[in-house]
PDB file of C-alpha atoms in Angstrom:
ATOM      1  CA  UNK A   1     118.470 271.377  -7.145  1.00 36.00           C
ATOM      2  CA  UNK A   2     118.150 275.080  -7.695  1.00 38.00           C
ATOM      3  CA  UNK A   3     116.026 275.884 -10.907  1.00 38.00           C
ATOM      4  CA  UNK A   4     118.329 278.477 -13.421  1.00 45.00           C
ATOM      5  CA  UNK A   5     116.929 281.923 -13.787  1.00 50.00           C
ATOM      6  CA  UNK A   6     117.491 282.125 -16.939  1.00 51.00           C
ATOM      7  CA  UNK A   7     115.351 278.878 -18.295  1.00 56.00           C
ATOM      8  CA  UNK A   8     113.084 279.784 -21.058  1.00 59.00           C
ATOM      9  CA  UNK A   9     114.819 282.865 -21.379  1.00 71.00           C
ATOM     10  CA  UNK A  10     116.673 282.769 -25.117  1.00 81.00           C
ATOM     11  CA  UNK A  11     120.719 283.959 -25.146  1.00 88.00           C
ATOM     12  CA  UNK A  12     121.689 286.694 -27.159  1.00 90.00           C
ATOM     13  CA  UNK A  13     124.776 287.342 -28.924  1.00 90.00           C
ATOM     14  CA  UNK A  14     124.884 290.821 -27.160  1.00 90.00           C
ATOM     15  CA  UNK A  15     124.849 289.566 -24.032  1.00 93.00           C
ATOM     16  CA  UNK A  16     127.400 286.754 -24.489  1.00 94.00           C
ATOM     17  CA  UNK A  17     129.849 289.173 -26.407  1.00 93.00           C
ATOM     18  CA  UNK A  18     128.935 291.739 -23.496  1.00 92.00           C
ATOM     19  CA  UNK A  19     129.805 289.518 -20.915  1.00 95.00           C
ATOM     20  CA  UNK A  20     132.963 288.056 -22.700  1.00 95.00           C
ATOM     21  CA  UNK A  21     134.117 291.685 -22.551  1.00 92.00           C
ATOM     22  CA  UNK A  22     133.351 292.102 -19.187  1.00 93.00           C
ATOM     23  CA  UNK A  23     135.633 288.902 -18.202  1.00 95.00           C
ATOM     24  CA  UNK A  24     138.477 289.344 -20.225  1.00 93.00           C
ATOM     25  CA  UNK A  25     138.597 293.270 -18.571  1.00 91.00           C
ATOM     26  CA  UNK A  26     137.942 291.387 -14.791  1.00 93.00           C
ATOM     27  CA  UNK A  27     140.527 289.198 -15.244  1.00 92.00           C
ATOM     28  CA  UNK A  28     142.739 288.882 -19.237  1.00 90.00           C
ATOM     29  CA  UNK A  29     141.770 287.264 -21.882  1.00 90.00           C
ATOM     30  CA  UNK A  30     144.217 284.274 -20.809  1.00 89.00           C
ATOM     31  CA  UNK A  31     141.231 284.332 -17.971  1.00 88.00           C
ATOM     32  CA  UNK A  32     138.163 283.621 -20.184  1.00 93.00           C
ATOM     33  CA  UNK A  33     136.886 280.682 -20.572  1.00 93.00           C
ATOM     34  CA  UNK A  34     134.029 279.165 -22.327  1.00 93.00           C
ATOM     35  CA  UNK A  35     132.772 277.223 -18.851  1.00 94.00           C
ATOM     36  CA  UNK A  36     133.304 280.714 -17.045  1.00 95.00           C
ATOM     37  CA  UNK A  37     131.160 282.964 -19.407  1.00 95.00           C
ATOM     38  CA  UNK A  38     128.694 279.544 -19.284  1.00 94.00           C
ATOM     39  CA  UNK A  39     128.637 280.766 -15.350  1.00 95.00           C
ATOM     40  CA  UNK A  40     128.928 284.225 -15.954  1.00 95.00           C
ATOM     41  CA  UNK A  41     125.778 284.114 -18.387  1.00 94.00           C
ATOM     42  CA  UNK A  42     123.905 281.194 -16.270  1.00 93.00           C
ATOM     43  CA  UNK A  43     123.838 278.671 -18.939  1.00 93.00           C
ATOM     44  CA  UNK A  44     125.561 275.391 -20.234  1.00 90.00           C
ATOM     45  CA  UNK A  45     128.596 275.654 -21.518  1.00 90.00           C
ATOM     46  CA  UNK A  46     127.658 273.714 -24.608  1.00 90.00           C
ATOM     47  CA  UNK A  47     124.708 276.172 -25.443  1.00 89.00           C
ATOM     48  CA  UNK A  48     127.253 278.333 -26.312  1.00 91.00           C
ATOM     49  CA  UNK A  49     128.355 276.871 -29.044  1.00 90.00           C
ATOM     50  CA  UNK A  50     125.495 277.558 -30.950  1.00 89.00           C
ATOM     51  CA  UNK A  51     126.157 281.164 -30.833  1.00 91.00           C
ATOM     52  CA  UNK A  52     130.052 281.225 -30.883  1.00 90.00           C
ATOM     53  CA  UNK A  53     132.103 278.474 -32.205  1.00 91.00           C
ATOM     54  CA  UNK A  54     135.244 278.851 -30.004  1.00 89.00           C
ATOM     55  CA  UNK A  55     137.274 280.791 -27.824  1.00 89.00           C
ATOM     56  CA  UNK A  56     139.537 282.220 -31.021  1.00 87.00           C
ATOM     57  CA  UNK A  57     136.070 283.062 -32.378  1.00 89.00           C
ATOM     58  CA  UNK A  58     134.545 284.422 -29.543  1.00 91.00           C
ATOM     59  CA  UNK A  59     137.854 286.817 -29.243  1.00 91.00           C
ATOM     60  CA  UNK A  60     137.373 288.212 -32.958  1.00 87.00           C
ATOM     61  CA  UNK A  61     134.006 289.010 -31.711  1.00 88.00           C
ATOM     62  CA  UNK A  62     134.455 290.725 -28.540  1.00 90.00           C
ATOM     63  CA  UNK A  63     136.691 292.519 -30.223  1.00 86.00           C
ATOM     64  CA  UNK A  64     134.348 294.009 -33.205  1.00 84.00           C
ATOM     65  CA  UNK A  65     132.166 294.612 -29.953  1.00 85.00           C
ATOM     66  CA  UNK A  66     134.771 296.496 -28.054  1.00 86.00           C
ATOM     67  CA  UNK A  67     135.462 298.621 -31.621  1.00 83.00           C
ATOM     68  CA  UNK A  68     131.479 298.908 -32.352  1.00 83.00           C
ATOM     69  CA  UNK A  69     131.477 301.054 -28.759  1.00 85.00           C
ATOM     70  CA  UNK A  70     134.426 303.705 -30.029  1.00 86.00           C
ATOM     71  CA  UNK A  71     132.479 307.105 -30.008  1.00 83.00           C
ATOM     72  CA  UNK A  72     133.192 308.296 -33.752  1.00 76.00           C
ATOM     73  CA  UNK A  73     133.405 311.663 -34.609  1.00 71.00           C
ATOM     74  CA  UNK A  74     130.607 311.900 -37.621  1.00 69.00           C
ATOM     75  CA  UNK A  75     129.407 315.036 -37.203  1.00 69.00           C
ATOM     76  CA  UNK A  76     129.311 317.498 -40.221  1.00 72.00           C
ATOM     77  CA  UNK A  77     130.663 320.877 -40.606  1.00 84.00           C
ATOM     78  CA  UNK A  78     134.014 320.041 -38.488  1.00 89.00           C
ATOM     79  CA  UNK A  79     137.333 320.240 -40.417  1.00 91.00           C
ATOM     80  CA  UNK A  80     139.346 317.185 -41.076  1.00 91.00           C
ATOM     81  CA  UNK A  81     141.439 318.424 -38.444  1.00 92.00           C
ATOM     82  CA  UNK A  82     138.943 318.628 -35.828  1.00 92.00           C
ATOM     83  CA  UNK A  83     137.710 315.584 -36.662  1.00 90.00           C
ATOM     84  CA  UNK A  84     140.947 313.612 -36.266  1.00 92.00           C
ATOM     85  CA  UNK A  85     141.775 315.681 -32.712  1.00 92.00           C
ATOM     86  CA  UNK A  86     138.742 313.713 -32.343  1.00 90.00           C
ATOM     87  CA  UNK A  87     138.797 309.972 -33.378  1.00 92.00           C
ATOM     88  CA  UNK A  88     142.083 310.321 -31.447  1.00 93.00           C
ATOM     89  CA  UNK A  89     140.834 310.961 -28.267  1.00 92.00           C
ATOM     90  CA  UNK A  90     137.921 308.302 -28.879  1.00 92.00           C
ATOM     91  CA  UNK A  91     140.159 305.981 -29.215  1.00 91.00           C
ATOM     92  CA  UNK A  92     141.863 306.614 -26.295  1.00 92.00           C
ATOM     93  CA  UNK A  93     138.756 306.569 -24.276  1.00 91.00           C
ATOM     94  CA  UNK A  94     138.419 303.179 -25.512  1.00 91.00           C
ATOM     95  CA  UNK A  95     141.591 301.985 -24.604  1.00 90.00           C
ATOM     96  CA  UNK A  96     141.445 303.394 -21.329  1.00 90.00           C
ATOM     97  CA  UNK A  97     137.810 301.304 -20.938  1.00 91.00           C
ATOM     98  CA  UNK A  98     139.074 297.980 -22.379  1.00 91.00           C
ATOM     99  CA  UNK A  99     142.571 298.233 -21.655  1.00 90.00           C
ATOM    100  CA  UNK A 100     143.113 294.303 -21.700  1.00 89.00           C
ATOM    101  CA  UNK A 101     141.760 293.536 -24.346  1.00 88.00           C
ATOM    102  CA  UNK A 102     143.351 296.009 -26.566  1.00 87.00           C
ATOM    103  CA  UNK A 103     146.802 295.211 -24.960  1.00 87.00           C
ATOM    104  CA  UNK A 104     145.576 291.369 -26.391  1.00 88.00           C
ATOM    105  CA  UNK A 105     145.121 292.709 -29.546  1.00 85.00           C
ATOM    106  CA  UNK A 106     148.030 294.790 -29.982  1.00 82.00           C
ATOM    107  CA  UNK A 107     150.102 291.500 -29.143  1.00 84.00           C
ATOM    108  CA  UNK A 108     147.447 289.332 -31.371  1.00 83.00           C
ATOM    109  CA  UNK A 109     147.225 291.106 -34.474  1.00 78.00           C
ATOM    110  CA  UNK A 110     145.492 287.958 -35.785  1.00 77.00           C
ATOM    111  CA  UNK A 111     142.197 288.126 -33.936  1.00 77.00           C
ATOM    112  CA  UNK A 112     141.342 291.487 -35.684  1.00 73.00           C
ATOM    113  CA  UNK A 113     140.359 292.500 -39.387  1.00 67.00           C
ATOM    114  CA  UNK A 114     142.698 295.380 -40.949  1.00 73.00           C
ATOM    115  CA  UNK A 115     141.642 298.395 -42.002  1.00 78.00           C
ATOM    116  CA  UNK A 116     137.794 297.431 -41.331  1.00 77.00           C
ATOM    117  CA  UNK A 117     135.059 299.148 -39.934  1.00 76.00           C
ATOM    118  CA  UNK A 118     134.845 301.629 -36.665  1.00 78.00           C
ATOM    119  CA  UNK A 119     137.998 303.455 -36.660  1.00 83.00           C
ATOM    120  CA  UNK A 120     139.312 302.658 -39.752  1.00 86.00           C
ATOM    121  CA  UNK A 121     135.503 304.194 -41.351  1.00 85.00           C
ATOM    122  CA  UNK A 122     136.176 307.613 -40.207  1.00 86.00           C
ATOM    123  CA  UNK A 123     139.941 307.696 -40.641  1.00 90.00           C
ATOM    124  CA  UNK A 124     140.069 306.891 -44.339  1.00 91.00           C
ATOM    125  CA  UNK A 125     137.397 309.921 -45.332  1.00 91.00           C
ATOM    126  CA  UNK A 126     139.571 312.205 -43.283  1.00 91.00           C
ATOM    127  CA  UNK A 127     142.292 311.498 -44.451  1.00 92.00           C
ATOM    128  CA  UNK A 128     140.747 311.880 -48.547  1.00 93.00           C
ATOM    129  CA  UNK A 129     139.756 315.654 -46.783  1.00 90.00           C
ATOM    130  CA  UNK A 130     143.196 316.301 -46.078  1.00 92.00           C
ATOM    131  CA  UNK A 131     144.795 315.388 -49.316  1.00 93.00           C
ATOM    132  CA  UNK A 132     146.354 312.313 -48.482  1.00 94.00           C
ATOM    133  CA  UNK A 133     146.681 310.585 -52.346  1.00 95.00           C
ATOM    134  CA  UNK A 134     144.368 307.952 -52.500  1.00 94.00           C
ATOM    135  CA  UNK A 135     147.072 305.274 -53.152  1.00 95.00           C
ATOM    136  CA  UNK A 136     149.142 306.805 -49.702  1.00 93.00           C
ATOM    137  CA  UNK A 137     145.821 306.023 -47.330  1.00 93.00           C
ATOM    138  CA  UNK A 138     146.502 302.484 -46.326  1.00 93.00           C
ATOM    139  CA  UNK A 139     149.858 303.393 -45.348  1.00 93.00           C
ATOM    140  CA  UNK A 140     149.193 306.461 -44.009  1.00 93.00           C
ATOM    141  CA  UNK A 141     146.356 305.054 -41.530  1.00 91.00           C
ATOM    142  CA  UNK A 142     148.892 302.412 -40.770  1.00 91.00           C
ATOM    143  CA  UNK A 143     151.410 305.079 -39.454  1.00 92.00           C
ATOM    144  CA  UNK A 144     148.882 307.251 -37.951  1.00 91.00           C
ATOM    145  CA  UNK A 145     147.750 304.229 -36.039  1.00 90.00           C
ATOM    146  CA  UNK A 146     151.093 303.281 -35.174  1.00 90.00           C
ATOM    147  CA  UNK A 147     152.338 306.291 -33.899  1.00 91.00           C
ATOM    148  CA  UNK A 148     149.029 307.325 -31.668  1.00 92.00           C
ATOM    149  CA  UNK A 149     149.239 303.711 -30.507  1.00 90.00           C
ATOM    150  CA  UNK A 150     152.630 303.765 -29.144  1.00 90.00           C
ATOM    151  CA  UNK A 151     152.048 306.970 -27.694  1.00 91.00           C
ATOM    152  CA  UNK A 152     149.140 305.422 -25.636  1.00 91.00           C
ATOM    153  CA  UNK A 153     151.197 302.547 -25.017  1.00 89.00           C
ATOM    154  CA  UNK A 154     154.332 304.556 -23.488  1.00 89.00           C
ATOM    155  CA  UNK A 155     151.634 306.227 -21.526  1.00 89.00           C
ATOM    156  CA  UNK A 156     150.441 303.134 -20.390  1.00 86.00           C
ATOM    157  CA  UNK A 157     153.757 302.049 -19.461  1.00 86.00           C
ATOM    158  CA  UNK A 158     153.982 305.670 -17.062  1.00 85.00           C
ATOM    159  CA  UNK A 159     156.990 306.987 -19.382  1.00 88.00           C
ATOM    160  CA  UNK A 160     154.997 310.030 -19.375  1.00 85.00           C
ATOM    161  CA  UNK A 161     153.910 312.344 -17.158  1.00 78.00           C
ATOM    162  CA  UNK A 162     154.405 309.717 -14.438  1.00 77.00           C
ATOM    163  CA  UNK A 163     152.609 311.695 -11.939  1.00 80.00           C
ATOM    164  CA  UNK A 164     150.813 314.103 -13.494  1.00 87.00           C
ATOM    165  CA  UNK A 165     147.912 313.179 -15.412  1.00 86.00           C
ATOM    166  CA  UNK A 166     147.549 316.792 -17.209  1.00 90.00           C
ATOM    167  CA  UNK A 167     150.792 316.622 -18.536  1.00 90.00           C
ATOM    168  CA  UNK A 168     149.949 313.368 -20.297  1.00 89.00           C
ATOM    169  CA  UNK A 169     147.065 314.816 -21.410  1.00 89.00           C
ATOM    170  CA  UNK A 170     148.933 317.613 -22.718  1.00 92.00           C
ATOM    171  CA  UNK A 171     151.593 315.180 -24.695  1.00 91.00           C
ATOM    172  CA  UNK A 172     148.781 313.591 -26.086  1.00 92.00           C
ATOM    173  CA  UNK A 173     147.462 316.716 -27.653  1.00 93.00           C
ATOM    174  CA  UNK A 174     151.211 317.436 -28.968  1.00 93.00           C
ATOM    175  CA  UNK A 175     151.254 314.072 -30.967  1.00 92.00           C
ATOM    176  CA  UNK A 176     147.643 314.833 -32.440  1.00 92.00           C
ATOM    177  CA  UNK A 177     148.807 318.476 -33.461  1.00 93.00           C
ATOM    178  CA  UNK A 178     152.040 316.846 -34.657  1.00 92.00           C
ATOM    179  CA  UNK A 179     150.147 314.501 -36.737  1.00 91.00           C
ATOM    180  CA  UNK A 180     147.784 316.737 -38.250  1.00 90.00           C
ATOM    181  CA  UNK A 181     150.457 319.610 -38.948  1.00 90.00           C
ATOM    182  CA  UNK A 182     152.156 316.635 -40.774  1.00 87.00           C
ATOM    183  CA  UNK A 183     149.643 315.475 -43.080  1.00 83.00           C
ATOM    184  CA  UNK A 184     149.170 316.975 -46.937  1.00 75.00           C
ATOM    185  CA  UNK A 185     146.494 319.824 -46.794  1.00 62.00           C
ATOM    186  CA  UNK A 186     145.101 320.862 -49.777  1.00 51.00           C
TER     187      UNK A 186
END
């Protein structure tokens, strides 16, 4: 009977929300399994229980993991404006990383807190910068997110630029320069 490598050695919530990630993107979230990330992680699959206390749980997790790794623009001295060209393309870095899991999300709205943390951190303070009334911000990052979401979405899909990843890249730009040209300056 082989002896686990990982006896003695203690499991940590990193590594099993790491690894959860690392599934779902191998193979969908329809894919993960407790008993697989057991294997995955070398352990029994009841000793993960301790940490997690199901699969619906362990999803909401992985994704406040996949969100905690979205590189936020928080430097000072940029404009709003910059700053938004900025989340923008963060976020579609970290779609293009995870792209399973935020496809899962995007048809699970469930699993996922509104309007909480990560993205929604940096958008709200922009948006006070650019004069959007204070009582306008929830719907405003609602419609922001909507609209930069189906654009990534229909690129997903290859509705644009089918062949030519530049010209994406350049649509992509024209939404973000639509969106901030459209948004109350004061």
């Amino acid at each position: 009977m082989a002896v686990s490598a990982r006896r003695g050695a203690p499991l940590s919530p990193e590594e099993i929300y790491s690894t959860a990630l690392r599934l779902v993107e191998e193979g969908g979230v329809d894919a993960l399994s407790m008993r697989k990330l057991a294997a995955a992680l070398d352990v029994n699959p009841m000793s993960l229980y301790h940490h997690v206390e199901n699969k619906t749980a362990l999803i909401a997790q992985i994704c406040r993991t996949m969100a905690g790794r979205l590189e936020l623009p928080v430097q000072s001295g940029e404009s709003w404006q910059e700053r938004l060209r900025r989340l923008a393309h963060a976020y579609r870095r970290l779609v293009s990383t995870y792209p399973s899991l935020w496809t899962y999300i995007h048809t699970h709205p469930e699993v996922v807190a509104t309007h909480e943390g990560g993205l929604w951190d940096v958008l709200f303070p922009i948006m006070a910068e650019a004069g959007v009334p204070e009582e306008e911000r929830t719907r405003t990052a609602d419609v922001l997110h909507g609209f930069v979401t189906g654009l990534i979405l229909t690129e997903q899909q290859g509705h644009i630029g089918r062949d030519d990843p530049e010209e994406v890249t350049r649509t992509f730009e024209t939404a973000i320069d639509m969106i901030i040209r459209g948004l109350p300056h004061h």
